Short mmCIF file of C-alpha atoms in Angstrom, two decimals:
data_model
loop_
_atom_site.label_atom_id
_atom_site.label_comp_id
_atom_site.label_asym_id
_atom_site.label_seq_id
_atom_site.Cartn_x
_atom_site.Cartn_y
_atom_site.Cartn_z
CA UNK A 11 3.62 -17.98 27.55
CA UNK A 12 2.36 -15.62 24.34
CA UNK A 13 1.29 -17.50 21.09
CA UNK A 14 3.23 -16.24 18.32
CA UNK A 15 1.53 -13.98 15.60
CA UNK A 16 1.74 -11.96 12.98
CA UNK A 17 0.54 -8.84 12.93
CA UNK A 18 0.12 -6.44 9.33
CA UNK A 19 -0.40 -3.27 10.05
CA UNK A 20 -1.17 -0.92 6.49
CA UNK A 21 0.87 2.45 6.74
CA UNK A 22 -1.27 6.16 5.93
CA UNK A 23 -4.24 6.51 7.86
CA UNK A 24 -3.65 3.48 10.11
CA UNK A 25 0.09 3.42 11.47
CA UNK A 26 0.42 7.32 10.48
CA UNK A 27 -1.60 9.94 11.02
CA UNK A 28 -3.22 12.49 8.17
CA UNK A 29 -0.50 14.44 9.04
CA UNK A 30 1.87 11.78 8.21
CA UNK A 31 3.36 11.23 12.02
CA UNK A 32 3.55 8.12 14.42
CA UNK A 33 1.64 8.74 17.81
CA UNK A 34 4.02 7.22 20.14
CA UNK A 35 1.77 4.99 21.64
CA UNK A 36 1.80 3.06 18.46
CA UNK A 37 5.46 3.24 18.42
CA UNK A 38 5.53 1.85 21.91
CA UNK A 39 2.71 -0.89 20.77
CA UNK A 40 5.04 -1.86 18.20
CA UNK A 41 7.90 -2.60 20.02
CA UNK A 42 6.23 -4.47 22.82
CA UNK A 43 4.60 -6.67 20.31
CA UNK A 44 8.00 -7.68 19.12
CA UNK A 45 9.68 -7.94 22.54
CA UNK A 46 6.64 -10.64 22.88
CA UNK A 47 7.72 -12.30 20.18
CA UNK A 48 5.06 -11.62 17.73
CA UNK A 49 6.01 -10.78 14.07
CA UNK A 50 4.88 -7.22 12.61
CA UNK A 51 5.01 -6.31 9.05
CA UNK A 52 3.89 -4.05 7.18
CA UNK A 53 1.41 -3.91 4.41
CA UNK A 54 0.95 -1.26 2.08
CA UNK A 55 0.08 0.70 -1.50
CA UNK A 56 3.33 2.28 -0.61
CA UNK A 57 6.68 1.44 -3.07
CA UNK A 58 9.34 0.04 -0.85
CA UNK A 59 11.48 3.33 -1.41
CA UNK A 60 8.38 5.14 0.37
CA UNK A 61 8.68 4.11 3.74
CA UNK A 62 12.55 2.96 4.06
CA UNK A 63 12.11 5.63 7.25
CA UNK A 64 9.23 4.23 8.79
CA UNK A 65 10.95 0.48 8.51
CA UNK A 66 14.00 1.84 10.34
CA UNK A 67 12.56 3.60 12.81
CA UNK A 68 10.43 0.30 13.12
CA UNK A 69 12.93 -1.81 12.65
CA UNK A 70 10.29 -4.13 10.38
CA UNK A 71 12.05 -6.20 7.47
CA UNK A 72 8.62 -7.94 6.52
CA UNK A 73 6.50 -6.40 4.38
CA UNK A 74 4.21 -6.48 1.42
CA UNK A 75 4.03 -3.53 -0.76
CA UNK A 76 2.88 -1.95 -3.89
CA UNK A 77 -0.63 -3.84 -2.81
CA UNK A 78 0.91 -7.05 -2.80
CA UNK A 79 2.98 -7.14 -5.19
CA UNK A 80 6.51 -6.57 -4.25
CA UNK A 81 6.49 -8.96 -0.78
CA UNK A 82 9.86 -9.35 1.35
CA UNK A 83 10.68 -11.69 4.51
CA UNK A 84 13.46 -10.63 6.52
CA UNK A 85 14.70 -8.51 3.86
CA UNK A 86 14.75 -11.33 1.05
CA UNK A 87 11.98 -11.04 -1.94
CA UNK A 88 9.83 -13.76 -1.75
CA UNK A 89 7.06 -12.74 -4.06
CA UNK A 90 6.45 -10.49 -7.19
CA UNK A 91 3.89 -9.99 -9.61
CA UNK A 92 4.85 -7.04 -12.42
CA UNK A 93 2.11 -5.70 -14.89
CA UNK A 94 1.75 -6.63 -18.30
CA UNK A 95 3.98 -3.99 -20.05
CA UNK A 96 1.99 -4.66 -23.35
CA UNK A 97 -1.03 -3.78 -22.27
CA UNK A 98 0.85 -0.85 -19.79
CA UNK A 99 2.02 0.55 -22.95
CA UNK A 100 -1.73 1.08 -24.61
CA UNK A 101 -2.93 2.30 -21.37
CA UNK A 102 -0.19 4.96 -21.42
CA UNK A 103 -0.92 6.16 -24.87
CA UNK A 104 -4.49 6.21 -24.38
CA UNK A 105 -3.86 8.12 -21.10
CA UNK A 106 -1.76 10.65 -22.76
CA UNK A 107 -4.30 11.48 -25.27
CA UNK A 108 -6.73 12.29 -22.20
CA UNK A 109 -4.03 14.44 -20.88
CA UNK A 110 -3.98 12.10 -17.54
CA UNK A 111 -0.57 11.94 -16.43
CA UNK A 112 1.25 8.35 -15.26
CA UNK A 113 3.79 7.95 -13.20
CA UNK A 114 5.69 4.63 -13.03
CA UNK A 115 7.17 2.64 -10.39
CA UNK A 116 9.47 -0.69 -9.60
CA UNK A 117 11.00 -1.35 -6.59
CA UNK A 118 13.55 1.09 -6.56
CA UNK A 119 12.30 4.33 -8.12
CA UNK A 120 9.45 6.21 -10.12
CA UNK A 121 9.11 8.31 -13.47
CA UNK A 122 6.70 10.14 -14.75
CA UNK A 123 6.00 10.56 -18.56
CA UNK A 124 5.57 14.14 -18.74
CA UNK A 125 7.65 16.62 -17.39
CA UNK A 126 5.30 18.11 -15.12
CA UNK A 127 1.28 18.05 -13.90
CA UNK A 128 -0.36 19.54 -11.09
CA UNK A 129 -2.17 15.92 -10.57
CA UNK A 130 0.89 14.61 -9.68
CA UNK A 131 2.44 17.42 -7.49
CA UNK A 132 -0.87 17.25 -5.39
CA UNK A 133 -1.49 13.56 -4.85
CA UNK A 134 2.63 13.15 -3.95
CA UNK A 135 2.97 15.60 -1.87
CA UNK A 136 0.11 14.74 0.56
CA UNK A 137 2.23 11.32 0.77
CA UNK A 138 5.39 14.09 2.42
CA UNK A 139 7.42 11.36 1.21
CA UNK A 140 10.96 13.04 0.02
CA UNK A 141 10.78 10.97 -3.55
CA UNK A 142 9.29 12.97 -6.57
CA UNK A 143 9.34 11.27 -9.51
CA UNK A 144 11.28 13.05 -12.63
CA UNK A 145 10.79 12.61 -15.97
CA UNK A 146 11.31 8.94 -17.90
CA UNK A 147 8.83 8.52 -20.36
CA UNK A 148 10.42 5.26 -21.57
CA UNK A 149 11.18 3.97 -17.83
CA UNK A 150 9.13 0.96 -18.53
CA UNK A 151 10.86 -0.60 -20.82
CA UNK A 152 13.52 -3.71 -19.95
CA UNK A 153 12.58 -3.25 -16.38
CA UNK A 154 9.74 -4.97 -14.02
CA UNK A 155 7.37 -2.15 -12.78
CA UNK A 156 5.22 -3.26 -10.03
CA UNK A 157 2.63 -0.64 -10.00
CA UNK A 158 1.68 2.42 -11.96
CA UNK A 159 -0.30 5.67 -10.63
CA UNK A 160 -2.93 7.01 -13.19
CA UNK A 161 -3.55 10.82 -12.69
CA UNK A 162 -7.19 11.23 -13.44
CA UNK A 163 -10.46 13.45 -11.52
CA UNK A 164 -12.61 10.94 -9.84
CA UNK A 165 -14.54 9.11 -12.27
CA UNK A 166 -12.67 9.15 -15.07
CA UNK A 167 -11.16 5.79 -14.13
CA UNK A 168 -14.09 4.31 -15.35
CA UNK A 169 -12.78 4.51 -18.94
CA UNK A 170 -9.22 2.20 -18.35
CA UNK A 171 -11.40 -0.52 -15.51
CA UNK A 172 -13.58 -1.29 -19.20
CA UNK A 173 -10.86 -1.27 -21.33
CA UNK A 174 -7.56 -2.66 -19.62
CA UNK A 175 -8.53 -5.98 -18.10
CA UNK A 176 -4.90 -6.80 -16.91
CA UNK A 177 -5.07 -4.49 -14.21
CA UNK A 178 -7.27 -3.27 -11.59
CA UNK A 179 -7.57 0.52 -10.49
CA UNK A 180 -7.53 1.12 -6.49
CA UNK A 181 -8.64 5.36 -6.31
CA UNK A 182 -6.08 6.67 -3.03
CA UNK A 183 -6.60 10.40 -4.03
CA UNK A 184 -8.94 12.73 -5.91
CA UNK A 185 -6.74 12.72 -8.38
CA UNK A 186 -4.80 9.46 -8.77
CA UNK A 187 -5.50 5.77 -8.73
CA UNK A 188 -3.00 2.77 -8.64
CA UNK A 189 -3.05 0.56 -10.96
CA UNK A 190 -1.99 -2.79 -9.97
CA UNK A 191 -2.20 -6.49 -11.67
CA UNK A 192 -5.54 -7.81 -12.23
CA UNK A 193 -6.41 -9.61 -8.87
CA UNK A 194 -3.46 -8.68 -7.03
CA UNK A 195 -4.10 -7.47 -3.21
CA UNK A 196 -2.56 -6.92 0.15
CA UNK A 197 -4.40 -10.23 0.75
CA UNK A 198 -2.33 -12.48 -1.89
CA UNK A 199 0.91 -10.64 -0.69
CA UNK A 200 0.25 -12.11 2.83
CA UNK A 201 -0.42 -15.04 2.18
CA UNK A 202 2.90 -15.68 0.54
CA UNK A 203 4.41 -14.22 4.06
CA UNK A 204 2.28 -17.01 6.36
CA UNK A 205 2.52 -19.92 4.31
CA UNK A 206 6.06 -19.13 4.06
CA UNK A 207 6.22 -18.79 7.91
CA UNK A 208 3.11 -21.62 9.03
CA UNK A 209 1.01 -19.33 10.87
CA UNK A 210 -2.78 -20.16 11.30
CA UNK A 211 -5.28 -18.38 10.23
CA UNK A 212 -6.08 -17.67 14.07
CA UNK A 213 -2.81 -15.91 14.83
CA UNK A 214 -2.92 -13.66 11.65
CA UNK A 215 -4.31 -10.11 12.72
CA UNK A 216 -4.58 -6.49 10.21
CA UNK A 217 -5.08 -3.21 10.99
CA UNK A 218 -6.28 -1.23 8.14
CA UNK A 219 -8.19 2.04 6.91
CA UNK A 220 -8.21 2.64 2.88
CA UNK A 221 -10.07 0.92 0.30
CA UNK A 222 -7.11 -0.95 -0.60
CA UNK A 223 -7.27 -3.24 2.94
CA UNK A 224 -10.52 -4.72 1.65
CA UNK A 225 -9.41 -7.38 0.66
CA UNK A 226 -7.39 -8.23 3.26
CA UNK A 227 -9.47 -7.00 6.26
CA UNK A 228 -11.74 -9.32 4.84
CA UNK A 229 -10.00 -12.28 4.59
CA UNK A 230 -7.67 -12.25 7.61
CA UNK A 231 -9.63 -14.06 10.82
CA UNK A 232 -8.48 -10.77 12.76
CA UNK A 233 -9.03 -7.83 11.02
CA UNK A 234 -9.16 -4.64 12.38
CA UNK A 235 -10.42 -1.65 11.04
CA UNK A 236 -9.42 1.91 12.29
CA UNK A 237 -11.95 4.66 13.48
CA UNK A 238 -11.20 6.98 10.68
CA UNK A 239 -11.65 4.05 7.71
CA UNK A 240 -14.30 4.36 6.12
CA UNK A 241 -17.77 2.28 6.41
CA UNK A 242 -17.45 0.16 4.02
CA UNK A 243 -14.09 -0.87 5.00
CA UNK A 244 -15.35 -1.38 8.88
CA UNK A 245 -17.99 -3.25 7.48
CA UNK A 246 -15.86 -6.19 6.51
CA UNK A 247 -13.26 -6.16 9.64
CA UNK A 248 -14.03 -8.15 12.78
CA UNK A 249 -13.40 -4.99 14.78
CA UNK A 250 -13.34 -1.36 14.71
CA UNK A 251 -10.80 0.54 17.02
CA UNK A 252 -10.47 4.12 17.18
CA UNK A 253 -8.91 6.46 14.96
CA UNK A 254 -5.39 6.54 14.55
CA UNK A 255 -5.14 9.96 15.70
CA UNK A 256 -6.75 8.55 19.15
CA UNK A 257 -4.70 5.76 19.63
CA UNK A 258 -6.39 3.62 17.61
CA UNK A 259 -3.51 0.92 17.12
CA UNK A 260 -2.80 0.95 20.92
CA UNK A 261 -6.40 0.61 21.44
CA UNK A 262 -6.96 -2.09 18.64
CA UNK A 263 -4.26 -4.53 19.90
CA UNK A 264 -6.16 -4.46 23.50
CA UNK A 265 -9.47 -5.30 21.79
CA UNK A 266 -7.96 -8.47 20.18
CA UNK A 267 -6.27 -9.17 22.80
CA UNK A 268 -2.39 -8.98 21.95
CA UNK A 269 -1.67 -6.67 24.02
#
């Protein structure tokens, strides 16, 4: 008889490809997982409304997104953790007086405050996600936003991490960073999910790539880092698999021996 576990797995680089597509042998590795009873979630820097595609096609109603912190079980919320709009609100200004662009998010949607940016048509479209945010400059007021993407060159970050200590600034693209609560991770997000659901820390596995699995490759007991991540992302996961584009997940799940 298979132990029950629970399986994250984050989403760009690590379930999908660069080019954005699911090899089918991960798609196959998915399913058999859950026809062995295991749980598989998802989680991701994504917004919810970012992969609603990927969950069908999945069929996955766990996840934890927006880097923890917008986390559902079975399609109920059981965790969030918005910014501090005070302090969002000083970032913004200060932001728009460096002529770095924001764009931001709740669970539902995402607005940018200016009308239009070349920052933000790059670093969306290499998402090929079909949301684009329009234009809201006042979207976060009387609403909880979860996570807000800072359109800056690399580097320039630096400015906001000294000056805004609500929030911490995870760099996915050259030109954009999220910026999340201070101390908020993947990691916190799943560990609403398995206290919620009593796993042990030995049945709790991750697959991850970006800089934003940190955290969480290096606190689950099973972490596993994909081929294309890079080093100092393998060099806190228990294992290394190969790429994504090789079959990395496929050949991951062997290695720990889940499949």
């Amino acid at each position: 008889m298979v132990t029950k576990s629970v399986i994250f797995f984050d989403i760009d680089g690590t379930l999908l490809t660069h080019d954005k597509e699911l090899p089918f042998s991960t798609k196959e590795a998915i399913f058999k997982l859950k026809d062995e009873g295991h749980i598989v979630a998802i989680a991701t820097g994504r917004a919810p409304f970012m992969f609603e595609d990927l969950r069908e096609e999945l069929n996955i109603n766990t996840y934890v997104s927006y880097n923890g912190q917008y986390v559902v079980l079975d399609g109920e919320v059981l965790f969030t953790n918005p910014l501090k709009i005070s302090s969002l609100e000083k970032l913004t200004e200060n932001a728009l007086l460096n002529e770095h662009p924001v764009v931001f998010m709740d669970h539902e949607d995402m607005k940018a405050n200016v009308p239009e940016h070349h920052y933000i048509n790059e670093s969306i479209q290499s998402l090929k996600i079909k949301h684009f945010p329009t234009h809201d400059p006042y979207y976060y007021k009387g609403r909880d936003l979860y996570q807000t993407l800072l359109f800056c060159p690399e580097g320039e970050e630096k400015q906001y991490e000294q000056n805004y200590q609500d929030f911490d600034f995870v760099r996915w693209h050259p030109f954009s960073v999220d910026v999340v609560p201070s101390g908020g991770s993947k990691a916190i997000g799943i560990k609403k999910i398995v206290e919620k659901l009593g796993f042990s820390e030995e049945h709790q596995y991750a697959f991850g790539d970006g800089l934003n699995d940190i955290e969480m490759l290096s606190t689950i007991k099973n972490s596993v880092a994909m081929g294309n991540a890079e080093n100092r992302v393998k060099e806190v996961a228990k294992y290394v698999t190969k790429s994504v584009e090789e079959n990395g997940i496929l050949h991951g799940l062997q290695q720990v021996g889940l499949l």
